[in-house]
Amino acid sequence: MPASAAQADTPAVSQVEVIIGPDLAAKVDKLGQREFDYLARDLKRTVERRLKRSGGLTASGGRLRLVIDDAVPNRPTPLQLTSKPGLSMESFGNGGARISGEYVSADGASTPIRYRWYETDVWQAQYAATWSDASLAFDQLARRIKDGQFVKD
C-alpha cells in the first residue's frame, strides 16, 4: 500500500490518555503500582510514537483514551519476587495484554477500541523481560490505530 493511502487511514489525534482499568488495578497488591505506571507510560509512548511517524499526531486532532484492562507479565515483578520466596527472575511464562477505550474525533464522533493479544508459545517466554509480551501487544495495537483499525477481539 502506498504511504499516502496508509496516512489517509491514520486518525488525527491531539491527545493520548492511558489509564489502568479497575480489574487490573485490583491486582496492585500483587504486581505493584510501579508496574502500572510503567505499563501506562509504555502504551502512551508507543502509540504516540507510531502516530507521530505517520503524521497522525496533530494539535487539531481528536482524543484517544485507552484503558489497560489486563496485563500479564512474562517474569515476576519486583513485588512478586519479594512476596513469594520460591520465585526468581529465571521464572517465566506467557504474557500479554487487553486494551479497550475510545477514539473521539475532532468533530465529536466516538469509535470504540478493543484489542487483546497474549503469547501462546511458552518457548518465546524464556527470552522475555518482565513485560515483553504486553509491550508487543501495545505495539500491535499502535500499528492498528495508525491504520484506523480500532477493534480486534
Tab-separated table of C-alpha atoms in Angstrom:
chain	number	residue	atom	x	y	z
A	1	MET	CA	0.000	0.000	0.000
A	2	PRO	CA	1.417	3.424	-0.870
A	3	ALA	CA	2.382	5.634	2.056
A	4	SER	CA	-0.236	8.242	1.148
A	5	ALA	CA	-3.017	5.635	1.327
A	6	ALA	CA	-1.849	4.478	4.757
A	7	GLN	CA	-1.700	8.049	6.015
A	8	ALA	CA	-5.247	8.665	4.802
A	9	ASP	CA	-6.489	5.991	7.259
A	10	THR	CA	-4.430	7.333	10.166
A	11	PRO	CA	-6.698	9.088	12.674
A	12	ALA	CA	-5.833	12.657	13.661
A	13	VAL	CA	-5.017	12.604	17.393
A	14	SER	CA	-4.053	15.530	19.592
A	15	GLN	CA	-4.152	13.770	22.961
A	16	VAL	CA	-3.437	10.212	24.112
A	17	GLU	CA	-4.661	9.315	27.596
A	18	VAL	CA	-3.896	5.946	29.201
A	19	ILE	CA	-5.395	4.641	32.424
A	20	ILE	CA	-5.368	1.327	34.269
A	21	GLY	CA	-8.759	-0.407	34.272
A	22	PRO	CA	-10.457	-1.484	37.507
A	23	ASP	CA	-9.849	-5.227	37.036
A	24	LEU	CA	-6.120	-4.707	36.599
A	25	ALA	CA	-5.984	-2.038	39.321
A	26	ALA	CA	-7.381	-4.634	41.745
A	27	LYS	CA	-4.089	-6.529	41.320
A	28	VAL	CA	-1.953	-3.638	42.633
A	29	ASP	CA	-1.131	-5.590	45.816
A	30	LYS	CA	0.192	-8.482	43.711
A	31	LEU	CA	2.004	-6.637	40.908
A	32	GLY	CA	2.887	-3.230	42.381
A	33	GLN	CA	1.920	0.358	41.496
A	34	ARG	CA	5.310	0.908	39.855
A	35	GLU	CA	4.400	-1.704	37.241
A	36	PHE	CA	1.119	0.043	36.401
A	37	ASP	CA	2.947	3.345	35.975
A	38	TYR	CA	5.427	1.635	33.653
A	39	LEU	CA	2.682	-0.015	31.565
A	40	ALA	CA	0.724	3.230	31.169
A	41	ARG	CA	3.864	5.133	30.095
A	42	ASP	CA	4.860	2.356	27.695
A	43	LEU	CA	1.457	2.247	25.967
A	44	LYS	CA	1.223	6.047	25.707
A	45	ARG	CA	4.764	6.371	24.333
A	46	THR	CA	4.267	3.521	21.851
A	47	VAL	CA	1.006	4.907	20.433
A	48	GLU	CA	2.280	8.495	20.268
A	49	ARG	CA	5.472	7.413	18.516
A	50	ARG	CA	3.570	5.400	15.908
A	51	LEU	CA	1.088	8.240	15.278
A	52	LYS	CA	3.856	10.837	15.065
A	53	ARG	CA	5.727	8.817	12.423
A	54	SER	CA	2.589	8.544	10.296
A	55	GLY	CA	1.565	12.197	10.665
A	56	GLY	CA	-1.444	11.376	12.852
A	57	LEU	CA	-0.286	13.254	15.963
A	58	THR	CA	-1.560	16.791	15.410
A	59	ALA	CA	-2.801	19.674	17.557
A	60	SER	CA	-6.129	19.762	15.707
A	61	GLY	CA	-6.913	16.063	16.173
A	62	GLY	CA	-9.255	14.138	18.403
A	63	ARG	CA	-8.723	12.379	21.719
A	64	LEU	CA	-7.581	8.788	22.184
A	65	ARG	CA	-8.494	7.308	25.575
A	66	LEU	CA	-7.013	3.872	26.260
A	67	VAL	CA	-7.679	1.566	29.211
A	68	ILE	CA	-5.299	-1.270	30.063
A	69	ASP	CA	-7.867	-3.819	31.228
A	70	ASP	CA	-5.431	-6.671	31.772
A	71	ALA	CA	-1.700	-7.270	31.561
A	72	VAL	CA	0.196	-10.455	32.319
A	73	PRO	CA	3.958	-10.291	32.917
A	74	ASN	CA	6.411	-12.761	31.393
A	75	ARG	CA	8.562	-12.700	34.503
A	76	PRO	CA	7.856	-11.869	38.147
A	77	THR	CA	7.618	-8.203	39.083
A	78	PRO	CA	9.843	-6.917	41.919
A	79	LEU	CA	6.869	-7.034	44.314
A	80	GLN	CA	6.107	-10.632	43.353
A	81	LEU	CA	9.752	-11.578	43.902
A	82	THR	CA	9.760	-10.161	47.428
A	83	SER	CA	6.369	-11.593	48.411
A	84	LYS	CA	6.850	-15.137	47.051
A	85	PRO	CA	10.159	-16.707	48.150
A	86	GLY	CA	10.074	-19.521	45.543
A	87	LEU	CA	10.108	-17.146	42.586
A	88	SER	CA	13.233	-15.981	40.798
A	89	MET	CA	13.936	-13.827	37.767
A	90	GLU	CA	14.551	-17.092	35.936
A	91	SER	CA	10.837	-17.916	36.313
A	92	PHE	CA	8.942	-17.179	33.096
A	93	GLY	CA	5.584	-17.656	31.415
A	94	ASN	CA	3.353	-16.347	28.671
A	95	GLY	CA	2.244	-12.733	28.934
A	96	GLY	CA	0.171	-10.225	27.025
A	97	ALA	CA	-2.422	-7.506	27.427
A	98	ARG	CA	-6.022	-6.484	26.787
A	99	ILE	CA	-6.790	-2.841	25.979
A	100	SER	CA	-10.074	-1.023	25.417
A	101	GLY	CA	-11.070	2.595	25.056
A	102	GLU	CA	-12.383	5.060	22.539
A	103	TYR	CA	-11.285	7.486	19.891
A	104	VAL	CA	-13.247	10.736	19.846
A	105	SER	CA	-12.543	12.618	16.624
A	106	ALA	CA	-12.301	16.403	16.448
A	107	ASP	CA	-15.915	16.522	15.215
A	108	GLY	CA	-17.117	14.534	18.265
A	109	ALA	CA	-17.698	11.137	16.630
A	110	SER	CA	-16.819	8.294	19.010
A	111	THR	CA	-15.298	4.977	17.918
A	112	PRO	CA	-14.732	2.103	20.379
A	113	ILE	CA	-11.311	0.489	20.704
A	114	ARG	CA	-10.763	-3.148	21.688
A	115	TYR	CA	-7.610	-5.185	21.317
A	116	ARG	CA	-6.054	-8.152	23.061
A	117	TRP	CA	-3.025	-10.291	22.462
A	118	TYR	CA	-1.455	-12.984	24.632
A	119	GLU	CA	1.512	-15.144	23.663
A	120	THR	CA	0.614	-18.805	23.227
A	121	ASP	CA	4.095	-20.297	22.789
A	122	VAL	CA	5.981	-20.627	26.069
A	123	TRP	CA	9.207	-21.194	24.126
A	124	GLN	CA	9.444	-17.457	23.399
A	125	ALA	CA	8.881	-16.507	27.053
A	126	GLN	CA	12.294	-17.751	28.170
A	127	TYR	CA	13.913	-14.841	26.309
A	128	ALA	CA	11.475	-12.196	27.505
A	129	ALA	CA	11.808	-9.375	30.022
A	130	THR	CA	9.095	-8.726	32.611
A	131	TRP	CA	6.611	-7.018	30.277
A	132	SER	CA	7.844	-8.114	26.804
A	133	ASP	CA	4.553	-9.625	25.640
A	134	ALA	CA	2.492	-6.713	26.990
A	135	SER	CA	4.811	-4.320	25.137
A	136	LEU	CA	4.366	-6.380	21.978
A	137	ALA	CA	0.576	-6.157	22.391
A	138	PHE	CA	0.908	-2.366	22.798
A	139	ASP	CA	2.975	-2.122	19.608
A	140	GLN	CA	0.482	-4.210	17.653
A	141	LEU	CA	-2.376	-2.017	18.900
A	142	ALA	CA	-0.437	1.131	17.965
A	143	ARG	CA	0.007	-0.198	14.422
A	144	ARG	CA	-3.708	-0.938	14.164
A	145	ILE	CA	-4.639	2.528	15.451
A	146	LYS	CA	-2.279	4.096	12.926
A	147	ASP	CA	-4.086	2.141	10.207
A	148	GLY	CA	-7.522	3.190	11.507
A	149	GLN	CA	-8.363	-0.335	12.735
A	150	PHE	CA	-9.799	0.076	16.221
A	151	VAL	CA	-11.423	-3.263	17.090
A	152	LYS	CA	-9.920	-6.753	17.185
A	153	ASP	CA	-11.496	-9.307	19.522
